[in-house]
mmCIF file of C-alpha atoms and ligand atoms in Angstrom:
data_model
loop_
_atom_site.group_PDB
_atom_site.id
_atom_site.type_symbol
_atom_site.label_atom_id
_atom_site.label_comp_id
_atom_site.label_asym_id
_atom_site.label_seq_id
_atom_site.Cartn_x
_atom_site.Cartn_y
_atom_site.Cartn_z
ATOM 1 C CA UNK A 1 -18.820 -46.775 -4.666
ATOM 2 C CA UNK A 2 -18.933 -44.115 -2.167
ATOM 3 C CA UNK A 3 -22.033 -41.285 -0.819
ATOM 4 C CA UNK A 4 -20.833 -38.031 -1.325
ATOM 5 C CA UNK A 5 -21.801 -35.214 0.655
ATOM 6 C CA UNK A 6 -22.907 -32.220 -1.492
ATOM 7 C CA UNK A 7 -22.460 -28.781 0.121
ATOM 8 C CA UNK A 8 -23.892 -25.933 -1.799
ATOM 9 C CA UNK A 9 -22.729 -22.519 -0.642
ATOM 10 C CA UNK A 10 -25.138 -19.741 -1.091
ATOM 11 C CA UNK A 11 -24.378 -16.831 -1.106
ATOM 12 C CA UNK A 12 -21.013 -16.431 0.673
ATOM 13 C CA UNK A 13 -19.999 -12.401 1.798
ATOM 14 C CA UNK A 14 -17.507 -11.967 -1.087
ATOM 15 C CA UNK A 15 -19.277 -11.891 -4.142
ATOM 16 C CA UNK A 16 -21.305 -8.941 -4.834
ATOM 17 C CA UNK A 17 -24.727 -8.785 -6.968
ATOM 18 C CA UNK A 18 -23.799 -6.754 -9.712
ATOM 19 C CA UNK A 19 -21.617 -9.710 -10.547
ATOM 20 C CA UNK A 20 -24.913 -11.907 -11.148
ATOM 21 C CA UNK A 21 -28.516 -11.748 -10.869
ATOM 22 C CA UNK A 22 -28.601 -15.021 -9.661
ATOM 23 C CA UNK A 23 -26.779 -14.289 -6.835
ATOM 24 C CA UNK A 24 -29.444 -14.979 -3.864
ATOM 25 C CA UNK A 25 -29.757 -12.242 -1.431
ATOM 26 C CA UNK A 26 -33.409 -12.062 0.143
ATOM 27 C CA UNK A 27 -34.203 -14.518 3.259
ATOM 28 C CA UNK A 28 -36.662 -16.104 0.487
ATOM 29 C CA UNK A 29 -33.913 -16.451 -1.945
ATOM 30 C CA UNK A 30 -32.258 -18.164 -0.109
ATOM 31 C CA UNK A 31 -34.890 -20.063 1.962
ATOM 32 C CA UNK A 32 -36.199 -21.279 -2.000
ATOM 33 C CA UNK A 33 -32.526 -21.547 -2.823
ATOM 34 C CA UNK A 34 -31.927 -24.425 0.141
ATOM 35 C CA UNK A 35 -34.884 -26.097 -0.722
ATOM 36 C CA UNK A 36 -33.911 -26.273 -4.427
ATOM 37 C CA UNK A 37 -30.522 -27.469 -3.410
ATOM 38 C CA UNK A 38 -32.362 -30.277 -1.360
ATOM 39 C CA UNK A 39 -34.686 -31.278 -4.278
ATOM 40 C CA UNK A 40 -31.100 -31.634 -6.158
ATOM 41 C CA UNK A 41 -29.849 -34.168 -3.970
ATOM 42 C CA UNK A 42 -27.461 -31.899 -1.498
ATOM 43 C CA UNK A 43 -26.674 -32.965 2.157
ATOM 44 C CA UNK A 44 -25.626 -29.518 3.203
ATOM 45 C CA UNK A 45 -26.649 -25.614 2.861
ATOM 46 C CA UNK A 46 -24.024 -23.196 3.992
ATOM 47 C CA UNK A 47 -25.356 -19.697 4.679
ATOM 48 C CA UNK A 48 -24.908 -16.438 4.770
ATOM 49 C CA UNK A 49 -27.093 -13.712 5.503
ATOM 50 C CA UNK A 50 -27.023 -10.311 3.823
ATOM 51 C CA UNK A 51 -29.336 -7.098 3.867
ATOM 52 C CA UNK A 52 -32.696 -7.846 2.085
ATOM 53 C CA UNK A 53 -32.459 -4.273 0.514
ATOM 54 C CA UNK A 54 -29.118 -3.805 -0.312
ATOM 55 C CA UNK A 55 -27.264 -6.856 -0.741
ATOM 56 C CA UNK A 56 -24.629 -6.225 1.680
ATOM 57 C CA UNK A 57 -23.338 -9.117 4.267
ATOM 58 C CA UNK A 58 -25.219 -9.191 7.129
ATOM 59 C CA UNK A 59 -24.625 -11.100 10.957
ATOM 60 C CA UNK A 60 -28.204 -9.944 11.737
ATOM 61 C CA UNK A 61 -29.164 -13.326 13.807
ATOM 62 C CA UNK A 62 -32.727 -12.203 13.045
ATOM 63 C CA UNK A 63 -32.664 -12.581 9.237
ATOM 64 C CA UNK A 64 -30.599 -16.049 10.016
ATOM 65 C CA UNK A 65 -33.397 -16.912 12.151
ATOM 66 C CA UNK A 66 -36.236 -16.736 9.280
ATOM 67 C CA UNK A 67 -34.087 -18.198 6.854
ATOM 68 C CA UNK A 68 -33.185 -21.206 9.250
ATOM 69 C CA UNK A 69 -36.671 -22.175 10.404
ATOM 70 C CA UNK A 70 -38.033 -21.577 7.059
ATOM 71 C CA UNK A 71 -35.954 -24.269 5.785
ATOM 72 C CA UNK A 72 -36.170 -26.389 8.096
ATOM 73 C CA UNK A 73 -40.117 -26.617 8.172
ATOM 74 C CA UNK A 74 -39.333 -27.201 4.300
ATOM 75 C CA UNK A 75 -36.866 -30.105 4.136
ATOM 76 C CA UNK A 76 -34.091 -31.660 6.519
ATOM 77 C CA UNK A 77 -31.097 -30.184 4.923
ATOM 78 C CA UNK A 78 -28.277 -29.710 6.606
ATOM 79 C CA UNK A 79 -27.717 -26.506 7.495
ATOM 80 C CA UNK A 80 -24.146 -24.746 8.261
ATOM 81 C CA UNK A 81 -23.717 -21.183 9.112
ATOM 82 C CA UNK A 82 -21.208 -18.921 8.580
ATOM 83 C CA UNK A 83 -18.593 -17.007 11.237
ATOM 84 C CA UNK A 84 -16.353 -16.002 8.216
ATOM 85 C CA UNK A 85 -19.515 -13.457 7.607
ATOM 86 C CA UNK A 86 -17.331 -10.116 6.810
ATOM 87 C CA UNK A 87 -13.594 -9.622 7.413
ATOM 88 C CA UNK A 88 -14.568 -6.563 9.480
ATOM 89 C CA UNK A 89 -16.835 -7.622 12.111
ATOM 90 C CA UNK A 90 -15.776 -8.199 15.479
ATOM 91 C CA UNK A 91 -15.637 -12.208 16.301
ATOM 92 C CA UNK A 92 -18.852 -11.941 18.595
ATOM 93 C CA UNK A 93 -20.931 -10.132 15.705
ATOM 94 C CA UNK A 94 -19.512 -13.248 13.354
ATOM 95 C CA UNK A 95 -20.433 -15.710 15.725
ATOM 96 C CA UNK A 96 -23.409 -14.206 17.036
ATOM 97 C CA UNK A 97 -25.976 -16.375 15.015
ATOM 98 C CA UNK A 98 -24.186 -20.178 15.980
ATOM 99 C CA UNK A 99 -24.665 -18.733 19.294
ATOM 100 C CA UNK A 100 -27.846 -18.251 19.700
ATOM 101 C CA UNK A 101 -29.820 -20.452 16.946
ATOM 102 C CA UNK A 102 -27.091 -23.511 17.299
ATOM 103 C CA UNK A 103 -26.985 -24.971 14.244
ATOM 104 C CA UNK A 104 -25.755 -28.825 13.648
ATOM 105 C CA UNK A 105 -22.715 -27.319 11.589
ATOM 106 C CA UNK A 106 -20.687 -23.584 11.087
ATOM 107 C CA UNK A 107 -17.804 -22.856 9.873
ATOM 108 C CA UNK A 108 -14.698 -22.544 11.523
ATOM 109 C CA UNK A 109 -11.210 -20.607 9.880
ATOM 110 C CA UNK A 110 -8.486 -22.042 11.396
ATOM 111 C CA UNK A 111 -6.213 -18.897 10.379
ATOM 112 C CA UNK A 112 -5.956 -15.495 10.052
ATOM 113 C CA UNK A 113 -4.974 -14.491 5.801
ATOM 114 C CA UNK A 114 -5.502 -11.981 3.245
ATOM 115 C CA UNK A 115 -8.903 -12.167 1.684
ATOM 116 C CA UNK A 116 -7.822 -10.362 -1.572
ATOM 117 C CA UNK A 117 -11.124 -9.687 -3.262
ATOM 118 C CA UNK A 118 -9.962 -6.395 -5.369
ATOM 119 C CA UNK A 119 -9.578 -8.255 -8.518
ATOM 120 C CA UNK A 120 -13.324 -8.666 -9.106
ATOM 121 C CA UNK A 121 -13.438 -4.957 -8.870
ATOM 122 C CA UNK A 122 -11.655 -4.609 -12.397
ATOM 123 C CA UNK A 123 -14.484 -6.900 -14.154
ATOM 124 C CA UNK A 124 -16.982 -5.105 -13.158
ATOM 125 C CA UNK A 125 -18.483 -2.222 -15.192
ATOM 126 C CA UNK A 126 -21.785 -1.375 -14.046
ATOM 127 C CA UNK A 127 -22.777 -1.256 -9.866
ATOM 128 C CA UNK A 128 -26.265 -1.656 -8.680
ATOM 129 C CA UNK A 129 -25.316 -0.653 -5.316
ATOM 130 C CA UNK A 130 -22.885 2.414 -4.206
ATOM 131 C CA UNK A 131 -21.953 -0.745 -1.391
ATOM 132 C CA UNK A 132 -19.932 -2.749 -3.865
ATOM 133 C CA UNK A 133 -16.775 -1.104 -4.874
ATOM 134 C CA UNK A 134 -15.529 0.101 -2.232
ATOM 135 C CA UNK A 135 -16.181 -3.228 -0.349
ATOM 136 C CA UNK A 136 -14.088 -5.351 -2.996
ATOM 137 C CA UNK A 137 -11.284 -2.867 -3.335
ATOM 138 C CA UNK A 138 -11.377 -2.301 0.794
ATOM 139 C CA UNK A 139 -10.021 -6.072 0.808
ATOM 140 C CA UNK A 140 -6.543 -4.793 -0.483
ATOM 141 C CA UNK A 141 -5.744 -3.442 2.601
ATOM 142 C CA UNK A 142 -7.665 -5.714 5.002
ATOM 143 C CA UNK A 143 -6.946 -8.669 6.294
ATOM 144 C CA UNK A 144 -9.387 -11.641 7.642
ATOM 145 C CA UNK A 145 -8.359 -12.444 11.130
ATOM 146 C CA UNK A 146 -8.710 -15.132 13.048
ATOM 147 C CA UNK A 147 -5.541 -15.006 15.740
ATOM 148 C CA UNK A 148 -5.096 -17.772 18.374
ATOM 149 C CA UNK A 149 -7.139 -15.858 21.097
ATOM 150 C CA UNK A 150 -10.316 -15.614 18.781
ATOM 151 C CA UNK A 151 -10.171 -19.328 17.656
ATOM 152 C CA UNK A 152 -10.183 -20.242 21.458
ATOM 153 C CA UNK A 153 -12.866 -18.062 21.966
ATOM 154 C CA UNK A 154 -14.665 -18.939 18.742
ATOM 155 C CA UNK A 155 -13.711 -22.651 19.628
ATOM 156 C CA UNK A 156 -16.012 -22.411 23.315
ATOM 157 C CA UNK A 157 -18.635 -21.132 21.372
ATOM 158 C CA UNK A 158 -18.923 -24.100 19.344
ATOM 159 C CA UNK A 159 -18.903 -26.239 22.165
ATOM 160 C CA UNK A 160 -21.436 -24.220 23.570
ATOM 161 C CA UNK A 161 -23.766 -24.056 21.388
ATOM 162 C CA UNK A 162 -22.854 -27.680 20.693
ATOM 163 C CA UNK A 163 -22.418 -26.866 17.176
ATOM 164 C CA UNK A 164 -19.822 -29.266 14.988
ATOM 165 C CA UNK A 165 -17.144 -27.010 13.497
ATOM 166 C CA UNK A 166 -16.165 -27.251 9.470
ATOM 167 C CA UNK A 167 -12.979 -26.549 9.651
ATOM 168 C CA UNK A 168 -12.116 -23.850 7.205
ATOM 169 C CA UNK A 169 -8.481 -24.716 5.543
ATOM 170 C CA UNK A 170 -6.859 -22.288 3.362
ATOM 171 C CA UNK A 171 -3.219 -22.911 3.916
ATOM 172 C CA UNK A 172 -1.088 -25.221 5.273
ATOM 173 C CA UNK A 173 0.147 -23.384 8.096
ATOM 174 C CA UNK A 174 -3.880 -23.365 9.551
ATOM 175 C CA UNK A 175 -2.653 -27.032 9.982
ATOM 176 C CA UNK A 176 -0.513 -26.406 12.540
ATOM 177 C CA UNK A 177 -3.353 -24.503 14.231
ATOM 178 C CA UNK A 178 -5.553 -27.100 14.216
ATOM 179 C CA UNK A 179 -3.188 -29.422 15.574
ATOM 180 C CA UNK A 180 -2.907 -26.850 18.442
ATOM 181 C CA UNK A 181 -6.123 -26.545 19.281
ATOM 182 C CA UNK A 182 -6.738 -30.478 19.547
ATOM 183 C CA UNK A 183 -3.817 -30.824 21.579
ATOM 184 C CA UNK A 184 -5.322 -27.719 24.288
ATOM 185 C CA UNK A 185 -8.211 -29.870 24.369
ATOM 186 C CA UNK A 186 -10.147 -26.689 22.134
ATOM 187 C CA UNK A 187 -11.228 -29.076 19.352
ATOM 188 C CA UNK A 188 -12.461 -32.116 19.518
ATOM 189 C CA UNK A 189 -11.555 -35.108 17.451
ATOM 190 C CA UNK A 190 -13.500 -36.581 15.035
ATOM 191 C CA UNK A 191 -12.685 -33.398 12.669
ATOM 192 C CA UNK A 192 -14.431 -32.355 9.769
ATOM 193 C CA UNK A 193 -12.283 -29.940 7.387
ATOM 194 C CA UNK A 194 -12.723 -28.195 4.630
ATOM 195 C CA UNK A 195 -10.136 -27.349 2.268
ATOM 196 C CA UNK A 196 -10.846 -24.145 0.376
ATOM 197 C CA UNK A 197 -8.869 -23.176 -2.196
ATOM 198 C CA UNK A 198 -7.968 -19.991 -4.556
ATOM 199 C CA UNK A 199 -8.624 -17.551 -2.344
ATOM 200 C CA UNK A 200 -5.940 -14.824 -3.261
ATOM 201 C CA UNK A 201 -4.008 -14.825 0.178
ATOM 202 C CA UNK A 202 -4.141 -18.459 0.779
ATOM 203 C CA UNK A 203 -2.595 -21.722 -2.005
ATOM 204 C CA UNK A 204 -4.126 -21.577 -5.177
ATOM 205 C CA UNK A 205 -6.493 -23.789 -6.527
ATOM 206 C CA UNK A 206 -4.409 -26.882 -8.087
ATOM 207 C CA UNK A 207 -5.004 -30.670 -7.357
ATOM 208 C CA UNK A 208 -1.058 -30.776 -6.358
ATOM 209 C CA UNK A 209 -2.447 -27.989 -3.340
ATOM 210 C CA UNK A 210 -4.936 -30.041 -2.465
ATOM 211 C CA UNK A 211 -3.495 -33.546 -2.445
ATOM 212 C CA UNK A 212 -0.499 -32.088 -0.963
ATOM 213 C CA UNK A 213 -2.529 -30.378 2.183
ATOM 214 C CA UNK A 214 -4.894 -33.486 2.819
ATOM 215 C CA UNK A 215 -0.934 -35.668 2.917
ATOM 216 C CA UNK A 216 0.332 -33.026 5.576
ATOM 217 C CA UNK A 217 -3.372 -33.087 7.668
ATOM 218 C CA UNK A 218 -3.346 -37.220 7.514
ATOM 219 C CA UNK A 219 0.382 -37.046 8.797
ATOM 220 C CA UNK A 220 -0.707 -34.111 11.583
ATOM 221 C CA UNK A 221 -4.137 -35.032 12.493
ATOM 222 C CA UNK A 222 -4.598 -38.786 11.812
ATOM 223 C CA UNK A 223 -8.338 -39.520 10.422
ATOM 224 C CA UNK A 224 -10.797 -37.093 9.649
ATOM 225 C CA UNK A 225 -13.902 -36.372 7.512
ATOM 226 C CA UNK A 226 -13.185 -33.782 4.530
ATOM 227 C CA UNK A 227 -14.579 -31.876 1.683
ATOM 228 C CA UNK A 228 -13.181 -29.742 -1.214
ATOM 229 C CA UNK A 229 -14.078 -26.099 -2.320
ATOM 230 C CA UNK A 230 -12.160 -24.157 -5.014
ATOM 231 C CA UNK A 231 -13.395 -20.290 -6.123
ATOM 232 C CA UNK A 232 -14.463 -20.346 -10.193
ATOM 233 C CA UNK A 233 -14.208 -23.248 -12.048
ATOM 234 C CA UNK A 234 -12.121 -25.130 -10.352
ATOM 235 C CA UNK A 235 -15.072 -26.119 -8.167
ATOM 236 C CA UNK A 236 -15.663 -29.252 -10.174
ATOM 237 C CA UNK A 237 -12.182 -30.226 -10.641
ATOM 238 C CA UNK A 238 -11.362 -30.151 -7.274
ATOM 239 C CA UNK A 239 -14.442 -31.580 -6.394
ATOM 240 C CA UNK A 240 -14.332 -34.775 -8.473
ATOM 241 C CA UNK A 241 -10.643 -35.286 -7.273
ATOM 242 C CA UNK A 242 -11.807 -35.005 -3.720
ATOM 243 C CA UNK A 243 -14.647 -37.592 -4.136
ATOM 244 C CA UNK A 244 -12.330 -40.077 -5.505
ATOM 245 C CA UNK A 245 -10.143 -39.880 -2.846
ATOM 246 C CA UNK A 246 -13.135 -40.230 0.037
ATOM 247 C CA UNK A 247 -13.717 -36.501 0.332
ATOM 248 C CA UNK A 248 -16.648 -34.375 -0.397
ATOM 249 C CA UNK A 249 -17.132 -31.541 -2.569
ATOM 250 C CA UNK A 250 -18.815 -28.099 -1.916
ATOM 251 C CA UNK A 251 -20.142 -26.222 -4.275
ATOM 252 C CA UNK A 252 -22.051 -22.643 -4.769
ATOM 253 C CA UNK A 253 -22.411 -19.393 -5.802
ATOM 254 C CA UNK A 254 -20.480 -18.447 -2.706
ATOM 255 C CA UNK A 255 -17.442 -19.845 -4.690
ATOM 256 C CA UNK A 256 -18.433 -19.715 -8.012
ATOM 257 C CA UNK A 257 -21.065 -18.172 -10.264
ATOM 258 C CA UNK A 258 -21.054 -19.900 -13.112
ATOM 259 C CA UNK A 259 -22.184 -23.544 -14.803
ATOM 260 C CA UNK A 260 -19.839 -23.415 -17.357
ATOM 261 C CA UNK A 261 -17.114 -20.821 -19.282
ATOM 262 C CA UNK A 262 -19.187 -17.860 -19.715
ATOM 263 C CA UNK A 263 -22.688 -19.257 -18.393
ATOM 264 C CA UNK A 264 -24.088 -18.011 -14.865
ATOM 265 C CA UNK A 265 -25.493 -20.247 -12.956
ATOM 266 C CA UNK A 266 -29.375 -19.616 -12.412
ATOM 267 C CA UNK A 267 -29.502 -21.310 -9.399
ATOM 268 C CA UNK A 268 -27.320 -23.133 -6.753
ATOM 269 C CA UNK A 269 -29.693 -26.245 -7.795
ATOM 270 C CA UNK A 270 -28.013 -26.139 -11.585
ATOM 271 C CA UNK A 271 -24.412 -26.093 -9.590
ATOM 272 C CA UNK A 272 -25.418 -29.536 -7.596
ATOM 273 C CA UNK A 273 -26.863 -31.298 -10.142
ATOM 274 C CA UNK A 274 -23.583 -30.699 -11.858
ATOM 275 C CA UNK A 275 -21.079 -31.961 -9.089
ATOM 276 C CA UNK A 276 -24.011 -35.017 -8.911
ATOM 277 C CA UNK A 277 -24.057 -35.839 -12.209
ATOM 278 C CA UNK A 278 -19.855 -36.012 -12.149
ATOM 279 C CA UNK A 279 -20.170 -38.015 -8.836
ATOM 280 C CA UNK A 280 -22.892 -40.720 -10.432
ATOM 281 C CA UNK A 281 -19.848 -40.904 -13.368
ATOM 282 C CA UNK A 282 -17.671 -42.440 -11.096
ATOM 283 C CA UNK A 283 -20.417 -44.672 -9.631
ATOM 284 C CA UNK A 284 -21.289 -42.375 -6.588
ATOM 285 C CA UNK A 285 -24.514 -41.633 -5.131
ATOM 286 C CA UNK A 286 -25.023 -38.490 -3.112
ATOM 287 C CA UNK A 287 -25.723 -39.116 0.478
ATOM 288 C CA UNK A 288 -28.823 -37.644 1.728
ATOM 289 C CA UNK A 289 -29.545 -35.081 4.890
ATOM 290 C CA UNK A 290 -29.403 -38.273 7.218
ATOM 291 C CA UNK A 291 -27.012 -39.874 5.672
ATOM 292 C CA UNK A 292 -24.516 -36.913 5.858
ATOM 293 C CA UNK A 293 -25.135 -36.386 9.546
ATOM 294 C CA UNK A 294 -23.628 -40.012 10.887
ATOM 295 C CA UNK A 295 -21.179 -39.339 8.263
ATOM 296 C CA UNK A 296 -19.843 -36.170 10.155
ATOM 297 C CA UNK A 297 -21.553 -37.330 13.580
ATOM 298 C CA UNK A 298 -24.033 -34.323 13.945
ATOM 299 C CA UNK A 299 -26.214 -33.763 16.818
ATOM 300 C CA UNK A 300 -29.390 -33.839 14.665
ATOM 301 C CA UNK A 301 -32.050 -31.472 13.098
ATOM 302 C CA UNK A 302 -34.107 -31.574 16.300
ATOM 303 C CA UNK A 303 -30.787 -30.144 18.799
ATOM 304 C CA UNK A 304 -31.034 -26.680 16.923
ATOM 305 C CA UNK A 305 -32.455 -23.266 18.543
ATOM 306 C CA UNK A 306 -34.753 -22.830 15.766
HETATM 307 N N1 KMH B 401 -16.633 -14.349 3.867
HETATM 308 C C1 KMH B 401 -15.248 -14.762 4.000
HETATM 309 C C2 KMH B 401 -14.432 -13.683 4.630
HETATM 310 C C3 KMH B 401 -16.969 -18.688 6.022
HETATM 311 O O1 KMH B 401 -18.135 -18.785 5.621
HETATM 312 O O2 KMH B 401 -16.659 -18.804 7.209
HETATM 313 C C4 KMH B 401 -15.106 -16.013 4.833
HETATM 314 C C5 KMH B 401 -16.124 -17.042 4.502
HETATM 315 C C6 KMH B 401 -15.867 -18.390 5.044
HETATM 316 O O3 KMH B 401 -17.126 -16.845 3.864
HETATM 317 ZN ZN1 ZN B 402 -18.911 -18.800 3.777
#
């Protein structure tokens, strides 16, 4: 009935890799990773880059710059960076690699909020890396900001680089932002958002959140293209709601580790088959590289700077 586009987030800059093997990490982790996700049947990879050695996020454009024309000589995934990178970093270091290697897609967080990661701290009992603690519990007193100036800023970079921005939504006051910014002329209409959910500092992951913030974006922003992604397993119940109501659903280790109650995911691969094998329950079909780019009108594989 409908082509869903499958995101698969990587690796993400919030889960650490004591909490799985699995977790890719390497620039050929994740370059295999992408191409794995491709043979799957996802549209989209959305990546992060970390230190090779030690795990840690990294905005080194260099080590997005292997991993990005790696894939591409591989397969013609979609492929969305990241300027969420690491609550820390100075907007320029976030945006640093959208700058210069212009991807078709990278995401965009329409909000400042409180990225409470601490929690995983307390399920963890054994660290590879000295790194890891003191990054999760550092999130109880930080704060991931994104304040009007920087989205403007962050906003000319986009168009810059000509580089579609996925609209990170964690609340429904980022609504309001986004509204803001179309009407200053910063963003440009047709808008492609994506509602992420559970984060602890922005609405929880329940189909009532999520049906209740796509109502309040119809009513603000009029039409736009959409996708769902909830932390842990809510993935695929948010997911599968948000397909049959002409969304698409993102998935990944970024968000969540595991296949099922107890059961790590071995790769991001096992993770889209999943969402795909929900989606072909309902009688969808999962739209392919090509097929996801006139979907969200992207410039095309051959625009990048890589
Ligand atoms: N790492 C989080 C602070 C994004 O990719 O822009 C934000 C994040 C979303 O990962
Ligand atoms: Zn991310």
């Amino acid at each position: 009935m409908a082509k869903i586009i499958v995101t698969a987030a990587l690796t993400g800059g919030v889960n650490v890799p004591s909490m799985s093997p699995y977790l890719p990490v390497t620039p050929q982790q994740l370059i295999d990773e992408s191409k794995r996700v491709y043979d799957a049947g996802g549209a989209i990879v959305h990546i992060h880059a970390r230190n090779p050695e030690t795990g840690q996020p990294s905005p080194s454009v260099e080590l997005f710059r292997e991993v990005a024309t790696s894939v591409k000589a591989k397969c013609n995934i979609i492929q969305c960076f990241t300027t969420g990178g690491n609550v820390e970093w100075p907007v320029a270091d976030r945006a640093k690699a959208v700058l210069t290697l212009q991807p078709e897609l990278g995401t965009f967080n329409a909000g400042s909020l409180n990225f409470g990661i601490f929690p995983i701290a307390e399920g963890i009992k054994e660290y590879k890396y000295t790194w890891e603690k003191p990054f999760l519990q550092g999130s109880e007193n930080g704060i991931f900001p994104n304040t009007f100036k920087t989205l403007k800023e962050l906003s000319q970079l986009f168009a810059e680089s000509n580089t579609k921005p996925e609209l990170e939504v964690y609340d429904a006051g980022m609504l309001n932002n986004i509204a803001y910014l179309v009407s200053k002329g910063y963003l440009k209409k047709p808008l492609h958002i994506q509602f992420v959910l559970g984060i602890m500092g922005g609405m929880m992951a329940t189909p009532g959140n999520l049906i209740f913030l796509y109502n309040s974006a119809r009513e603000l922003l009029g039409e736009f293209t959409w996708s769902a992604c909830a932390s842990g397993r809510h993935q695929f119940v948010l997911g599968s709601i948000a397909m049959n109501m002409g969304g698409h659903a993102r998935v990944g280790m970024e968000d969540n580790l595991y296949l099922n109650k107890g059961v790590l995911a071995k790769s991001n691969a096992e993770l889209v088959e999943k969402i795909i094998r929900i989606a072909r329950e309902f009688g969808h079909e999962p739209a392919t590289p090509d097929e996801a780019r006139k979907i969200l009108g992207l410039k095309g594989i051959d625009k990048v700077n890589f």
